[in-house]
Short mmCIF file of C-alpha atoms in Angstrom, two decimals:
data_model
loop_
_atom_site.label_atom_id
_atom_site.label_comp_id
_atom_site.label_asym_id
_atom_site.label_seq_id
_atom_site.Cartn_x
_atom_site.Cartn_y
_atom_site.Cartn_z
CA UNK A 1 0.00 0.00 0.00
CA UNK A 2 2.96 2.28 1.04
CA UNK A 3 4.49 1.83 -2.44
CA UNK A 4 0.88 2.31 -4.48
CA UNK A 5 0.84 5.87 -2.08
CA UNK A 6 4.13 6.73 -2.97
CA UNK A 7 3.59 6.07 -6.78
CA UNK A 8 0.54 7.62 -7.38
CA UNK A 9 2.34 10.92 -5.34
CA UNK A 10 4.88 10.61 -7.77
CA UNK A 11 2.56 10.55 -10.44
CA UNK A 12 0.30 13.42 -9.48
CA UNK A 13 3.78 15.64 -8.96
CA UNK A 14 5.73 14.39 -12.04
CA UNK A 15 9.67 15.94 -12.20
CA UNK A 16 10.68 19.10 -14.00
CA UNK A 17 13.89 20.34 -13.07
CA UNK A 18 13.98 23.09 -15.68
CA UNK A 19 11.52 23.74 -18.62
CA UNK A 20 12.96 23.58 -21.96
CA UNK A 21 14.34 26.36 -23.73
CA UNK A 22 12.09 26.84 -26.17
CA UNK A 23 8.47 26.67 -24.31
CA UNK A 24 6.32 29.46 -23.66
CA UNK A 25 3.13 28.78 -22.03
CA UNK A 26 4.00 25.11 -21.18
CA UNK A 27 3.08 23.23 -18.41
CA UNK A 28 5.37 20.27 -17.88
CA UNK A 29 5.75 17.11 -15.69
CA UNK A 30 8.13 15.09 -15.37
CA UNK A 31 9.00 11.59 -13.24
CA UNK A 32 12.37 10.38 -12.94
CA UNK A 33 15.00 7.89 -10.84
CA UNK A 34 17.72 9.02 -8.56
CA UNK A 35 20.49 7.58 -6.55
CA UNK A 36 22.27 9.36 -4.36
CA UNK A 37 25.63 8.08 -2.37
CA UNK A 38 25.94 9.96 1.33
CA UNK A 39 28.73 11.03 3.25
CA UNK A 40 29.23 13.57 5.97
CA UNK A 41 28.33 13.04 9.89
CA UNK A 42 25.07 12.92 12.17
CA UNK A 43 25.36 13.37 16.61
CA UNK A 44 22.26 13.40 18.07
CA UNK A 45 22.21 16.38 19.19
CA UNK A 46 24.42 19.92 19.24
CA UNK A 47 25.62 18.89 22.78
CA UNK A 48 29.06 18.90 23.05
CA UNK A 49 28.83 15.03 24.92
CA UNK A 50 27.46 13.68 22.18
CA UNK A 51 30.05 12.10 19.85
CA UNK A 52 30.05 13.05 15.96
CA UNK A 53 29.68 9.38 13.90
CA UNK A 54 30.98 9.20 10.09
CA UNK A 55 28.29 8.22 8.05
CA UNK A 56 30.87 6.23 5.96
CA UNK A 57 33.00 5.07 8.50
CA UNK A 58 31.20 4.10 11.72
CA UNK A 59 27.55 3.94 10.44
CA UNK A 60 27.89 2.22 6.55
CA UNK A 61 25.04 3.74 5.31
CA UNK A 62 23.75 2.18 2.19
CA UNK A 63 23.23 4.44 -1.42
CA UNK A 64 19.66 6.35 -1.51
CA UNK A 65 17.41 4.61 -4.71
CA UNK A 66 13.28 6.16 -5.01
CA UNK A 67 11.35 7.64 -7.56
CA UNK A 68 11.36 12.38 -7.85
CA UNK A 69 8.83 14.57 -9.47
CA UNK A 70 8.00 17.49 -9.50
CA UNK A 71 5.42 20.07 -11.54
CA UNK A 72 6.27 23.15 -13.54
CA UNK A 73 4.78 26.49 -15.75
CA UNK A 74 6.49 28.25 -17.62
CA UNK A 75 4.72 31.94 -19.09
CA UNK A 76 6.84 34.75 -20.51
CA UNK A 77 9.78 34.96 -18.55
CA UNK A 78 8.91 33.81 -15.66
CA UNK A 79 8.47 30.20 -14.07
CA UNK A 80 6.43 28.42 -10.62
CA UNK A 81 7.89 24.87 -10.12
CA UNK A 82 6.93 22.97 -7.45
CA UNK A 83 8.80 19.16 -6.28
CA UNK A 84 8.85 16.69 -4.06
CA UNK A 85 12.35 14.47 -3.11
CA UNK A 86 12.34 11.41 -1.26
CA UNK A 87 15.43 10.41 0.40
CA UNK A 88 16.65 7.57 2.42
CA UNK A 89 20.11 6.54 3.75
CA UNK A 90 19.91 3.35 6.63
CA UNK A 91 22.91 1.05 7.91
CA UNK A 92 23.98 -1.54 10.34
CA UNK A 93 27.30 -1.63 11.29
CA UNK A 94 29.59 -2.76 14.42
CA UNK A 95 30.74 0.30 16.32
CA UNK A 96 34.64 0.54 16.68
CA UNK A 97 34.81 3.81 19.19
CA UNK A 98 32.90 4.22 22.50
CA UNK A 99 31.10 7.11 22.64
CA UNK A 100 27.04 9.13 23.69
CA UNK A 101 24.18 9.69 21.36
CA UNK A 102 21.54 11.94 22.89
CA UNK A 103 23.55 12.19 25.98
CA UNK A 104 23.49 7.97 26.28
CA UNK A 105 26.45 5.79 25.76
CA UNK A 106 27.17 2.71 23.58
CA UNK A 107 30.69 1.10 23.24
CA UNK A 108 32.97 -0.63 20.61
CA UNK A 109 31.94 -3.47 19.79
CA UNK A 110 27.96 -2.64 20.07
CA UNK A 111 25.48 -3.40 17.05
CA UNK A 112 23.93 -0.31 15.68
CA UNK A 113 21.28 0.88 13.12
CA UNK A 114 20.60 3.74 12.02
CA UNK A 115 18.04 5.63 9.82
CA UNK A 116 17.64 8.74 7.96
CA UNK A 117 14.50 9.92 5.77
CA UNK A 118 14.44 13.43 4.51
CA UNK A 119 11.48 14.41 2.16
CA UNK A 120 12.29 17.89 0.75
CA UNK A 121 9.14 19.80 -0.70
CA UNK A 122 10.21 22.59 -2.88
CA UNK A 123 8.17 25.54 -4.49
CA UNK A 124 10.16 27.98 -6.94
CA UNK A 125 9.88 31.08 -9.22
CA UNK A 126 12.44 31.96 -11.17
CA UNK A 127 12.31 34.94 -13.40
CA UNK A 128 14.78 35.24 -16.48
CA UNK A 129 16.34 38.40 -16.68
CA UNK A 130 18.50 36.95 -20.36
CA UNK A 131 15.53 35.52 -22.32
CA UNK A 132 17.06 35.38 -25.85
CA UNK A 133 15.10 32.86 -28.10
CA UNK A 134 15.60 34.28 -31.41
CA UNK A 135 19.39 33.08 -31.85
CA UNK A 136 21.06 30.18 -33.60
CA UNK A 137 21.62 28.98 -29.99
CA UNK A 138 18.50 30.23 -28.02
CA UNK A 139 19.57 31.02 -24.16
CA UNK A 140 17.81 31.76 -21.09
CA UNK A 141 19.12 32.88 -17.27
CA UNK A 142 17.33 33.90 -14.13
CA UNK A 143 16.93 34.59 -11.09
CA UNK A 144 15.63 32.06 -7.97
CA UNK A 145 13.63 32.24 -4.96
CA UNK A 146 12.77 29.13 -3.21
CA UNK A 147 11.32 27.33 -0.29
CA UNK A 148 12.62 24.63 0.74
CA UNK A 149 10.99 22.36 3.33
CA UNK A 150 13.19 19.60 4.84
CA UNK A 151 11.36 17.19 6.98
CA UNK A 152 14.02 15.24 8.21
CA UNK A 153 13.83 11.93 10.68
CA UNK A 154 16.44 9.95 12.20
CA UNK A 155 16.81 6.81 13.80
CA UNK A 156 19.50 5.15 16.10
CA UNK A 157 19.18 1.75 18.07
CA UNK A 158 21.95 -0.06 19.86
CA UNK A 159 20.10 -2.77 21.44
CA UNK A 160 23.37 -3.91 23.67
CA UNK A 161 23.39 -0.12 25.21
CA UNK A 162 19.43 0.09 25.45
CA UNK A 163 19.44 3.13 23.50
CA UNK A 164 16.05 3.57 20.65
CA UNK A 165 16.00 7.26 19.79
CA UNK A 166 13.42 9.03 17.28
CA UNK A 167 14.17 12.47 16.40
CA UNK A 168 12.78 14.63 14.05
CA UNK A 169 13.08 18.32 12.56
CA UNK A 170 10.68 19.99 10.11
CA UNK A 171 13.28 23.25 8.74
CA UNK A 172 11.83 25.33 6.44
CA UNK A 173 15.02 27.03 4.05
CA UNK A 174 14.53 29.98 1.87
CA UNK A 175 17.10 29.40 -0.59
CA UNK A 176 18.05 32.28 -3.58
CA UNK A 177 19.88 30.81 -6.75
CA UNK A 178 20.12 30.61 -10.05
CA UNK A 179 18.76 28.76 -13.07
CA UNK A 180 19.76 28.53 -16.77
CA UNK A 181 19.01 26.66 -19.80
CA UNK A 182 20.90 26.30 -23.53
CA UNK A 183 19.11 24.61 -26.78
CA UNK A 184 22.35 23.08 -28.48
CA UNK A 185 20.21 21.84 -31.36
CA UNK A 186 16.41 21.45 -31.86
CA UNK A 187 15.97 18.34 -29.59
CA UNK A 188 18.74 18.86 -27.00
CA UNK A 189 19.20 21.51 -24.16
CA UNK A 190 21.43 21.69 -21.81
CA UNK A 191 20.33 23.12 -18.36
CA UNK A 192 21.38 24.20 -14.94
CA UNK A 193 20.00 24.86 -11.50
CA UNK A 194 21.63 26.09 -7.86
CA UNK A 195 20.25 27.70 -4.82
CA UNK A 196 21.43 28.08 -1.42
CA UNK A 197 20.57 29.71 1.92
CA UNK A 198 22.72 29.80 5.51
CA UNK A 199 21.82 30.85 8.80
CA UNK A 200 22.71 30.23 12.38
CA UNK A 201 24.27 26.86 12.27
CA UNK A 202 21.94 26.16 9.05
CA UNK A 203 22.94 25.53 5.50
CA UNK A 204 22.08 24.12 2.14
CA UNK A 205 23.19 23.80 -1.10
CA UNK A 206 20.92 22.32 -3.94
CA UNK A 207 22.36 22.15 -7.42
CA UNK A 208 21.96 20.16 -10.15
CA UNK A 209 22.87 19.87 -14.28
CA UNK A 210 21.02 18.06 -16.39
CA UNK A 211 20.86 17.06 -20.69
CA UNK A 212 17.45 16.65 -21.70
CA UNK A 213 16.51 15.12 -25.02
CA UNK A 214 13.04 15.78 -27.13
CA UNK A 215 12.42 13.71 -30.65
CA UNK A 216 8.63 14.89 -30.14
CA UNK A 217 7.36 18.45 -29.43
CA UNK A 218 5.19 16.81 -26.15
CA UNK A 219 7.90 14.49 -24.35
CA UNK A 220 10.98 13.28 -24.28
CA UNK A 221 13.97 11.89 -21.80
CA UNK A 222 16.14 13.77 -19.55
CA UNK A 223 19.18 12.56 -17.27
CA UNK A 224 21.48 14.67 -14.74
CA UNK A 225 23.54 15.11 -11.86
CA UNK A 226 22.52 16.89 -8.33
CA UNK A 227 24.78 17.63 -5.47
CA UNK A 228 23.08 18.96 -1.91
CA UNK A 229 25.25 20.19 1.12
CA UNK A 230 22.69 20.24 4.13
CA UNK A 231 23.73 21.25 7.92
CA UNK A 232 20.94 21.56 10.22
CA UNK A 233 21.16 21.98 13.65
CA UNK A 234 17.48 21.98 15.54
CA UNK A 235 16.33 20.38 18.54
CA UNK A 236 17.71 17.21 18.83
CA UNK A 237 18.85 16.87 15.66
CA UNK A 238 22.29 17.85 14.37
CA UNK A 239 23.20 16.48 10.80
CA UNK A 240 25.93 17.44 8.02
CA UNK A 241 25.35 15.99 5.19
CA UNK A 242 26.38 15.70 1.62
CA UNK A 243 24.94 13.52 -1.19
CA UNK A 244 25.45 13.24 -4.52
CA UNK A 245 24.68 10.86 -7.86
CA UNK A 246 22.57 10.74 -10.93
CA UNK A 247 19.13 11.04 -12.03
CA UNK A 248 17.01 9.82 -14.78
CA UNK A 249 13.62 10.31 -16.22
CA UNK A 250 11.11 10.86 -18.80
CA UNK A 251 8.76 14.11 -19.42
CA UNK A 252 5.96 15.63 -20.76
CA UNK A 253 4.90 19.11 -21.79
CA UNK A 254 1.64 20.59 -22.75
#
């Protein structure tokens, strides 16, 4: 049932990063494939007891694989996109340091699992302040403003130490950036997107660049590759992340 909900979702918010060059007017959606390799480090909280685990090294957490989509509308020069990005990163592993999450401590030698899920909704309007269609290479850059809402959950259980802990953060980021787009021949454009937003202890960086390929004026395939840099530190939940990998999908325009 879980995987039904998730499809139809993924359905009903179908994946544009960028429109195409060339559309004016279009509405497009998009659904696409991503996996994304993690590394960085989580603690369970900003406490200065709590001990800082590599995600790599001391919690082996395995590649993120799940379906992206997201909706877009293109009209004169400006655009309204709006996504949604599933991502998941879990591992077991045998702890080699001893050490406190959440102010409880575990040893070498312990068990552990661990668990992240971050869904990041994302609503955007860009406006292009070069909008040059009329070339032999038609060419378009603007101006971002996003929101960015990262609903982030982690798990950690070391069953030896009697520690379960379940924390979550919901951090809204206003991110400003960029986008861009370049038709190298009728049916292929090259495009580009990057926004990013820091504050307090918080940061992220989104960015992606992607070839997209139409043989028909309605649809056609696209495939990129997105890099995010995330640090949030909220509540009980302190995380610096980085992930990175390629995407693939197919998409639509009206």
């Amino acid at each position: 049932m879980a995987i039904c909900l998730r499809l139809s979702l993924m359905i009903l918010v179908c994946l544009v990063f960028v429109g195409p060059c060339w559309a004016e007017g279009a509405l497009s959606l998009r659904a696409g494939y991503q996996i994304l390799q993690p590394s960085g480090d989580i603690s369970g909280s900003g406490s200065t007891i709590d001990t800082s685990l590599d995600i790599e090294d001391d919690l082996d957490w395995d590649d993120s694989r799940d379906m992206l989509g997201e909706l877009s509308l293109d009209w004169g020069r400006s655009q309204l996109s709006f996504s949604y990005l599933p991502i998941e990163f879990s591992g077991r592993s045998l702890m080699e340091i001893d050490g406190y999450y959440n102010g409880q401590s575990f040893s070498a030698g312990d068990h552990v699992s661990s668990d992240v899920k971050f869904d990041l909704y994302d609503l955007g309007y860009t406006f292009y302040l070069i909008d040059m269609k009329e070339v032999p290479t038609p060419f378009r850059l603007g101006v971002e403003f996003a929101i960015k809402l990262a609903d982030i959950e982690i798990e950690f259980t070391d069953e030896a130490a009697g520690i379960h802990e379940n924390d979550s953060v919901v951090a809204p980021l206003p991110t400003l950036g960029m986008r861009t787009c370049i038709a190298l021949t009728e049916h292929v454009a090259l495009t580009g997107r990057a926004g990013y937003i820091e504050y307090d202890e918080n940061h992220l960086f989104d960015g992606n660049v992607q070839l997209e390929y139409l043989p028909i004026k309605n649809g056609g395939l696209f495939a990129g590759y997105r890099y995010f840099d995330l640090a949030v530190d909220e509540s009980d939940v302190d995380v610096n992340l980085e992930f990175a990998g390629p995407y693939a999908g197919i998409m639509i325009h009206f």
